[in-house]
Amino acid sequence: MHLPPLVYGTSSLGNLYEYIDEKTKHEIIAACIKQRDWQPVFDSAGKYGAGLALEVLGRSLKKLKIKQEDVVISNKLGWYRIPLQSKEPSFEKGVWKNIQHDAIQKISYDGILECFEQGNDLLQGYKPGMVSVHDPDEFLARASCVKEEELRLKKILQAYQALESLKMRGEVTSIGIGAKNWRIIQKISSLIKLDWVMIANSLTIHRHPKALLTFVKELRKNGAKIINSAVFNGGFLTGGNYYNYLYVDGQSDSGRVLHTWRKLFFEQCHTFNINPAAACIYYGLHLPGISSIALNTSKSANVTHNINAVQTIIAPAFWEALLKKGLITSMPCLPQ
């Protein structure tokens, strides 16, 4: 299984944090297709705008007359589109803007197949080669007791049995996982053979626990490709107001700690004339064991910036300064 250094995230196509018009979304996808550095890989999910991202992606690929074999699609399964019954969706309130559907989690043998079929319908003829169970950590976290948690884990394993059946029939090429809580990825990977792993919000320039770095090396040693996602911690590390999809109150104790770290980080970036986003990207991509980085954008012009960023070399002096200031606790792989 081969992955390029940059995987194109699609959560913005589902109106993450802000509404984006159809024309702009089409331009983003067209920009990803236009680049010739590698075969485009799009990462999407039924959760993104309650299927809106999948819908837009399929519509744009068809409009661009892209052949199935010329693009790779990853669909993280587990969220199923349903009618919207209120002003906003019931999941991740305040995060998805101006969407016309709701979504519920369906993680079981039959549920994951339903998500797969619905996803294919939304993609309008395109099919994902890469599939996974999405947010099993959230699914487990909603258990009210140990017994229920065991039952939910059983459903997750049944969902993977369904994905394995799709792979055996040749309907998909690889099976993975997408989650924010890397401990759950660790637990599931000990039970299921995974071709790829997407770690979200967990391995960034701001937070990179030693135990997670060790686990990533183990995954890679066992043959899994590792995609590092959400390396800006939901946009906060580059100036946004949300950290891992939660609003940061600058007046709270935790908010002040985050703002202080970011202020010092920005100061070092300014000193070395380095774009903060480029620093986050380099760090997230160049930790030992990482195969690719997934980046999402709401502007077509940023596609080229992201491609350039993954190819940018940042000198060791910058990382040594961050380490000395206590802003990072582990160094990335440095250029030879």
mmCIF file of C-alpha atoms in Angstrom, residues 24-273:
data_model
loop_
_atom_site.group_PDB
_atom_site.id
_atom_site.type_symbol
_atom_site.label_atom_id
_atom_site.label_comp_id
_atom_site.label_asym_id
_atom_site.label_seq_id
_atom_site.Cartn_x
_atom_site.Cartn_y
_atom_site.Cartn_z
ATOM 1 C CA THR A 24 -15.257 27.330 -3.847
ATOM 2 C CA LYS A 25 -15.476 23.667 -2.874
ATOM 3 C CA HIS A 26 -15.215 22.628 -6.514
ATOM 4 C CA GLU A 27 -12.158 24.851 -6.944
ATOM 5 C CA ILE A 28 -10.499 23.184 -3.929
ATOM 6 C CA ILE A 29 -11.027 19.707 -5.375
ATOM 7 C CA ALA A 30 -9.912 20.854 -8.833
ATOM 8 C CA ALA A 31 -6.694 22.257 -7.331
ATOM 9 C CA CYS A 32 -5.982 18.921 -5.628
ATOM 10 C CA ILE A 33 -6.534 17.061 -8.887
ATOM 11 C CA LYS A 34 -4.427 19.520 -10.884
ATOM 12 C CA GLN A 35 -1.209 18.931 -8.942
ATOM 13 C CA ARG A 36 1.005 16.266 -10.483
ATOM 14 C CA ASP A 37 3.315 15.405 -7.600
ATOM 15 C CA TRP A 38 1.368 12.235 -6.713
ATOM 16 C CA GLN A 39 -1.934 10.477 -7.221
ATOM 17 C CA PRO A 40 -4.583 12.420 -5.259
ATOM 18 C CA VAL A 41 -5.844 10.747 -2.091
ATOM 19 C CA PHE A 42 -8.978 12.250 -0.520
ATOM 20 C CA ASP A 43 -9.929 11.407 3.048
ATOM 21 C CA SER A 44 -13.610 11.788 3.829
ATOM 22 C CA ALA A 45 -16.329 10.493 6.145
ATOM 23 C CA GLY A 46 -20.077 10.314 6.544
ATOM 24 C CA LYS A 47 -19.643 12.473 9.617
ATOM 25 C CA TYR A 48 -18.329 15.448 7.650
ATOM 26 C CA GLY A 49 -21.392 17.625 7.275
ATOM 27 C CA ALA A 50 -23.599 14.538 7.658
ATOM 28 C CA GLY A 51 -22.413 13.215 4.304
ATOM 29 C CA LEU A 52 -22.160 16.598 2.591
ATOM 30 C CA ALA A 53 -18.395 16.257 2.065
ATOM 31 C CA LEU A 54 -18.844 12.907 0.304
ATOM 32 C CA GLU A 55 -21.629 14.337 -1.824
ATOM 33 C CA VAL A 56 -19.602 17.374 -2.898
ATOM 34 C CA LEU A 57 -16.505 15.265 -3.576
ATOM 35 C CA GLY A 58 -18.395 12.860 -5.826
ATOM 36 C CA ARG A 59 -20.174 15.666 -7.646
ATOM 37 C CA SER A 60 -16.936 17.548 -8.318
ATOM 38 C CA LEU A 61 -14.996 14.488 -9.435
ATOM 39 C CA LYS A 62 -17.781 13.699 -11.894
ATOM 40 C CA LYS A 63 -17.808 17.299 -13.143
ATOM 41 C CA LEU A 64 -14.032 17.128 -13.629
ATOM 42 C CA LYS A 65 -14.466 13.786 -15.466
ATOM 43 C CA ILE A 66 -11.998 12.024 -13.202
ATOM 44 C CA LYS A 67 -11.695 8.279 -13.672
ATOM 45 C CA GLN A 68 -12.048 6.041 -10.627
ATOM 46 C CA GLU A 69 -8.541 4.646 -11.101
ATOM 47 C CA ASP A 70 -7.000 8.111 -11.119
ATOM 48 C CA VAL A 71 -8.019 8.955 -7.575
ATOM 49 C CA VAL A 72 -7.965 7.227 -4.185
ATOM 50 C CA ILE A 73 -10.800 7.847 -1.724
ATOM 51 C CA SER A 74 -10.761 6.984 1.944
ATOM 52 C CA ASN A 75 -14.156 6.805 3.608
ATOM 53 C CA LYS A 76 -14.154 6.548 7.387
ATOM 54 C CA LEU A 77 -17.375 4.696 8.160
ATOM 55 C CA GLY A 78 -19.659 4.740 11.160
ATOM 56 C CA TRP A 79 -21.847 7.827 10.717
ATOM 57 C CA TYR A 80 -25.101 7.519 8.779
ATOM 58 C CA ARG A 81 -27.072 10.402 7.294
ATOM 59 C CA ILE A 82 -30.618 10.936 8.593
ATOM 60 C CA PRO A 83 -33.159 13.775 8.167
ATOM 61 C CA LEU A 84 -32.508 16.945 10.142
ATOM 62 C CA GLN A 85 -35.215 17.419 12.774
ATOM 63 C CA SER A 86 -33.977 20.626 14.401
ATOM 64 C CA LYS A 87 -32.122 23.838 13.578
ATOM 65 C CA GLU A 88 -28.725 22.171 13.874
ATOM 66 C CA PRO A 89 -27.456 18.585 13.840
ATOM 67 C CA SER A 90 -27.406 16.562 17.040
ATOM 68 C CA PHE A 91 -23.726 15.609 16.752
ATOM 69 C CA GLU A 92 -20.864 18.032 17.430
ATOM 70 C CA LYS A 93 -23.167 20.985 17.940
ATOM 71 C CA GLY A 94 -21.858 24.329 16.762
ATOM 72 C CA VAL A 95 -19.179 22.746 14.579
ATOM 73 C CA TRP A 96 -20.986 22.068 11.275
ATOM 74 C CA LYS A 97 -22.539 25.124 9.658
ATOM 75 C CA ASN A 98 -25.630 25.335 7.475
ATOM 76 C CA ILE A 99 -25.990 21.625 6.745
ATOM 77 C CA GLN A 100 -29.288 20.108 5.725
ATOM 78 C CA HIS A 101 -29.015 16.663 7.340
ATOM 79 C CA ASP A 102 -28.203 15.030 10.659
ATOM 80 C CA ALA A 103 -26.128 11.907 11.300
ATOM 81 C CA ILE A 104 -26.171 9.048 13.774
ATOM 82 C CA GLN A 105 -23.456 6.575 14.633
ATOM 83 C CA LYS A 106 -23.929 3.054 13.301
ATOM 84 C CA ILE A 107 -21.142 0.765 14.388
ATOM 85 C CA SER A 108 -21.972 -2.922 14.014
ATOM 86 C CA TYR A 109 -21.652 -5.546 11.291
ATOM 87 C CA ASP A 110 -24.779 -4.443 9.438
ATOM 88 C CA GLY A 111 -24.454 -0.790 10.429
ATOM 89 C CA ILE A 112 -21.007 -0.372 8.900
ATOM 90 C CA LEU A 113 -22.192 -1.958 5.652
ATOM 91 C CA GLU A 114 -25.126 0.448 5.587
ATOM 92 C CA CYS A 115 -22.689 3.334 5.994
ATOM 93 C CA PHE A 116 -20.551 1.918 3.192
ATOM 94 C CA GLU A 117 -23.491 1.674 0.789
ATOM 95 C CA GLN A 118 -24.805 5.122 1.685
ATOM 96 C CA GLY A 119 -21.328 6.573 1.246
ATOM 97 C CA ASN A 120 -21.087 5.043 -2.228
ATOM 98 C CA ASP A 121 -24.447 6.559 -3.127
ATOM 99 C CA LEU A 122 -23.319 9.989 -1.911
ATOM 100 C CA LEU A 123 -20.100 9.656 -3.928
ATOM 101 C CA GLN A 124 -22.277 9.165 -7.013
ATOM 102 C CA GLY A 125 -20.466 6.327 -8.686
ATOM 103 C CA TYR A 126 -17.054 6.634 -7.051
ATOM 104 C CA LYS A 127 -15.983 4.051 -4.508
ATOM 105 C CA PRO A 128 -13.477 4.232 -1.660
ATOM 106 C CA GLY A 129 -10.464 1.963 -1.792
ATOM 107 C CA MET A 130 -9.608 2.749 1.811
ATOM 108 C CA VAL A 131 -12.212 2.191 4.521
ATOM 109 C CA SER A 132 -12.175 2.297 8.307
ATOM 110 C CA VAL A 133 -14.272 2.534 11.426
ATOM 111 C CA HIS A 134 -14.576 6.211 12.338
ATOM 112 C CA ASP A 135 -14.523 7.466 15.920
ATOM 113 C CA PRO A 136 -14.626 4.120 17.733
ATOM 114 C CA ASP A 137 -13.181 6.045 20.691
ATOM 115 C CA GLU A 138 -16.295 8.227 20.905
ATOM 116 C CA PHE A 139 -18.485 5.149 20.515
ATOM 117 C CA LEU A 140 -16.780 3.451 23.451
ATOM 118 C CA ALA A 141 -16.735 6.620 25.555
ATOM 119 C CA ARG A 142 -20.531 6.751 25.573
ATOM 120 C CA ALA A 143 -20.755 3.451 27.449
ATOM 121 C CA SER A 144 -22.420 3.896 30.834
ATOM 122 C CA CYS A 145 -20.706 0.913 32.477
ATOM 123 C CA VAL A 146 -18.031 -1.721 31.932
ATOM 124 C CA LYS A 147 -20.533 -4.244 30.607
ATOM 125 C CA GLU A 148 -21.834 -1.817 28.015
ATOM 126 C CA GLU A 149 -18.281 -0.903 27.019
ATOM 127 C CA GLU A 150 -17.544 -4.595 26.404
ATOM 128 C CA LEU A 151 -20.686 -4.851 24.264
ATOM 129 C CA ARG A 152 -19.686 -1.785 22.263
ATOM 130 C CA LEU A 153 -16.197 -3.167 21.695
ATOM 131 C CA LYS A 154 -17.784 -6.349 20.395
ATOM 132 C CA LYS A 155 -19.790 -4.269 17.892
ATOM 133 C CA ILE A 156 -16.612 -2.526 16.751
ATOM 134 C CA LEU A 157 -14.937 -5.878 16.120
ATOM 135 C CA GLN A 158 -18.036 -7.022 14.211
ATOM 136 C CA ALA A 159 -17.799 -3.867 12.104
ATOM 137 C CA TYR A 160 -14.241 -4.818 11.229
ATOM 138 C CA GLN A 161 -15.416 -8.286 10.248
ATOM 139 C CA ALA A 162 -17.752 -6.582 7.785
ATOM 140 C CA LEU A 163 -14.912 -4.475 6.390
ATOM 141 C CA GLU A 164 -12.767 -7.595 6.055
ATOM 142 C CA SER A 165 -15.536 -9.200 4.017
ATOM 143 C CA LEU A 166 -15.509 -6.183 1.678
ATOM 144 C CA LYS A 167 -11.756 -6.525 1.280
ATOM 145 C CA MET A 168 -11.977 -10.277 0.637
ATOM 146 C CA ARG A 169 -14.536 -9.594 -2.135
ATOM 147 C CA GLY A 170 -12.260 -6.982 -3.684
ATOM 148 C CA GLU A 171 -14.655 -4.105 -3.051
ATOM 149 C CA VAL A 172 -12.013 -2.223 -1.038
ATOM 150 C CA THR A 173 -8.235 -2.467 -0.961
ATOM 151 C CA SER A 174 -7.313 -1.611 2.618
ATOM 152 C CA ILE A 175 -8.746 -1.350 6.129
ATOM 153 C CA GLY A 176 -7.819 1.186 8.764
ATOM 154 C CA ILE A 177 -9.005 3.260 11.673
ATOM 155 C CA GLY A 178 -9.605 6.938 12.347
ATOM 156 C CA ALA A 179 -9.752 8.174 15.929
ATOM 157 C CA LYS A 180 -8.698 10.990 18.240
ATOM 158 C CA ASN A 181 -7.930 8.847 21.304
ATOM 159 C CA TRP A 182 -4.805 6.964 20.318
ATOM 160 C CA ARG A 183 -5.173 4.585 23.263
ATOM 161 C CA ILE A 184 -8.287 3.166 21.570
ATOM 162 C CA ILE A 185 -6.326 2.782 18.333
ATOM 163 C CA GLN A 186 -3.728 0.882 20.353
ATOM 164 C CA LYS A 187 -6.393 -1.376 21.832
ATOM 165 C CA ILE A 188 -8.075 -2.143 18.520
ATOM 166 C CA SER A 189 -4.808 -2.653 16.647
ATOM 167 C CA SER A 190 -3.936 -5.393 19.131
ATOM 168 C CA LEU A 191 -7.114 -7.212 18.042
ATOM 169 C CA ILE A 192 -7.359 -6.340 14.350
ATOM 170 C CA LYS A 193 -4.776 -6.313 11.556
ATOM 171 C CA LEU A 194 -4.831 -2.744 10.223
ATOM 172 C CA ASP A 195 -3.398 -1.632 6.891
ATOM 173 C CA TRP A 196 -3.434 2.012 7.885
ATOM 174 C CA VAL A 197 -4.078 4.236 10.875
ATOM 175 C CA MET A 198 -5.224 7.852 11.018
ATOM 176 C CA ILE A 199 -4.375 9.565 14.282
ATOM 177 C CA ALA A 200 -6.262 12.832 14.788
ATOM 178 C CA ASN A 201 -5.523 15.693 17.208
ATOM 179 C CA SER A 202 -3.091 13.544 19.179
ATOM 180 C CA LEU A 203 0.336 13.953 17.607
ATOM 181 C CA THR A 204 1.159 17.612 17.041
ATOM 182 C CA ILE A 205 3.910 20.111 17.682
ATOM 183 C CA HIS A 206 1.992 21.131 20.794
ATOM 184 C CA ARG A 207 1.351 17.674 22.209
ATOM 185 C CA HIS A 208 3.305 14.525 21.411
ATOM 186 C CA PRO A 209 3.403 12.061 24.330
ATOM 187 C CA LYS A 210 6.396 9.761 24.435
ATOM 188 C CA ALA A 211 4.162 6.689 24.726
ATOM 189 C CA LEU A 212 2.375 7.658 21.513
ATOM 190 C CA LEU A 213 5.656 8.154 19.668
ATOM 191 C CA THR A 214 6.696 4.659 20.737
ATOM 192 C CA PHE A 215 3.351 3.222 19.618
ATOM 193 C CA VAL A 216 3.670 4.862 16.190
ATOM 194 C CA LYS A 217 7.030 3.178 15.672
ATOM 195 C CA GLU A 218 5.491 -0.171 16.645
ATOM 196 C CA LEU A 219 2.622 0.284 14.191
ATOM 197 C CA ARG A 220 4.997 1.063 11.355
ATOM 198 C CA LYS A 221 7.166 -1.925 12.250
ATOM 199 C CA ASN A 222 4.057 -4.111 11.961
ATOM 200 C CA GLY A 223 3.383 -2.822 8.452
ATOM 201 C CA ALA A 224 0.692 -0.195 9.010
ATOM 202 C CA LYS A 225 0.833 3.119 7.171
ATOM 203 C CA ILE A 226 0.282 6.033 9.549
ATOM 204 C CA ILE A 227 -1.522 9.236 8.578
ATOM 205 C CA ASN A 228 -1.179 12.131 10.994
ATOM 206 C CA SER A 229 -4.275 14.320 10.951
ATOM 207 C CA ALA A 230 -5.358 17.581 12.583
ATOM 208 C CA VAL A 231 -1.796 18.723 13.225
ATOM 209 C CA PHE A 232 -3.042 22.249 13.958
ATOM 210 C CA ASN A 233 -5.179 20.938 16.872
ATOM 211 C CA GLY A 234 -8.332 22.102 15.158
ATOM 212 C CA GLY A 235 -6.750 25.356 13.925
ATOM 213 C CA PHE A 236 -5.700 26.768 17.288
ATOM 214 C CA LEU A 237 -1.973 26.379 16.661
ATOM 215 C CA THR A 238 -2.178 28.665 13.645
ATOM 216 C CA GLY A 239 -4.358 31.351 15.221
ATOM 217 C CA GLY A 240 -7.867 29.873 15.417
ATOM 218 C CA ASN A 241 -10.253 29.900 18.379
ATOM 219 C CA TYR A 242 -10.919 26.144 18.550
ATOM 220 C CA TYR A 243 -8.632 23.523 20.047
ATOM 221 C CA ASN A 244 -9.629 20.000 18.992
ATOM 222 C CA TYR A 245 -13.102 21.261 18.022
ATOM 223 C CA LEU A 246 -13.721 22.958 21.377
ATOM 224 C CA TYR A 247 -13.815 26.736 21.788
ATOM 225 C CA VAL A 248 -10.870 28.064 23.823
ATOM 226 C CA ASP A 249 -11.871 30.521 26.538
ATOM 227 C CA GLY A 250 -8.826 32.720 27.000
ATOM 228 C CA GLN A 251 -9.982 33.688 30.492
ATOM 229 C CA SER A 252 -10.032 30.111 31.815
ATOM 230 C CA ASP A 253 -6.968 28.480 33.366
ATOM 231 C CA SER A 254 -6.632 25.929 30.559
ATOM 232 C CA GLY A 255 -7.263 28.613 27.946
ATOM 233 C CA ARG A 256 -4.518 30.842 29.346
ATOM 234 C CA VAL A 257 -2.059 27.939 29.239
ATOM 235 C CA LEU A 258 -2.863 27.279 25.589
ATOM 236 C CA HIS A 259 -2.616 30.955 24.650
ATOM 237 C CA THR A 260 0.718 31.297 26.452
ATOM 238 C CA TRP A 261 2.164 28.312 24.583
ATOM 239 C CA ARG A 262 0.940 29.680 21.260
ATOM 240 C CA LYS A 263 2.351 33.145 21.967
ATOM 241 C CA LEU A 264 5.810 31.704 22.676
ATOM 242 C CA PHE A 265 5.571 29.440 19.637
ATOM 243 C CA PHE A 266 4.666 32.376 17.382
ATOM 244 C CA GLU A 267 7.595 34.360 18.785
ATOM 245 C CA GLN A 268 10.043 31.605 17.853
ATOM 246 C CA CYS A 269 8.499 31.296 14.387
ATOM 247 C CA HIS A 270 8.923 35.052 13.922
ATOM 248 C CA THR A 271 12.537 34.914 15.104
ATOM 249 C CA PHE A 272 13.402 32.212 12.580
ATOM 250 C CA ASN A 273 11.100 33.623 9.859
#
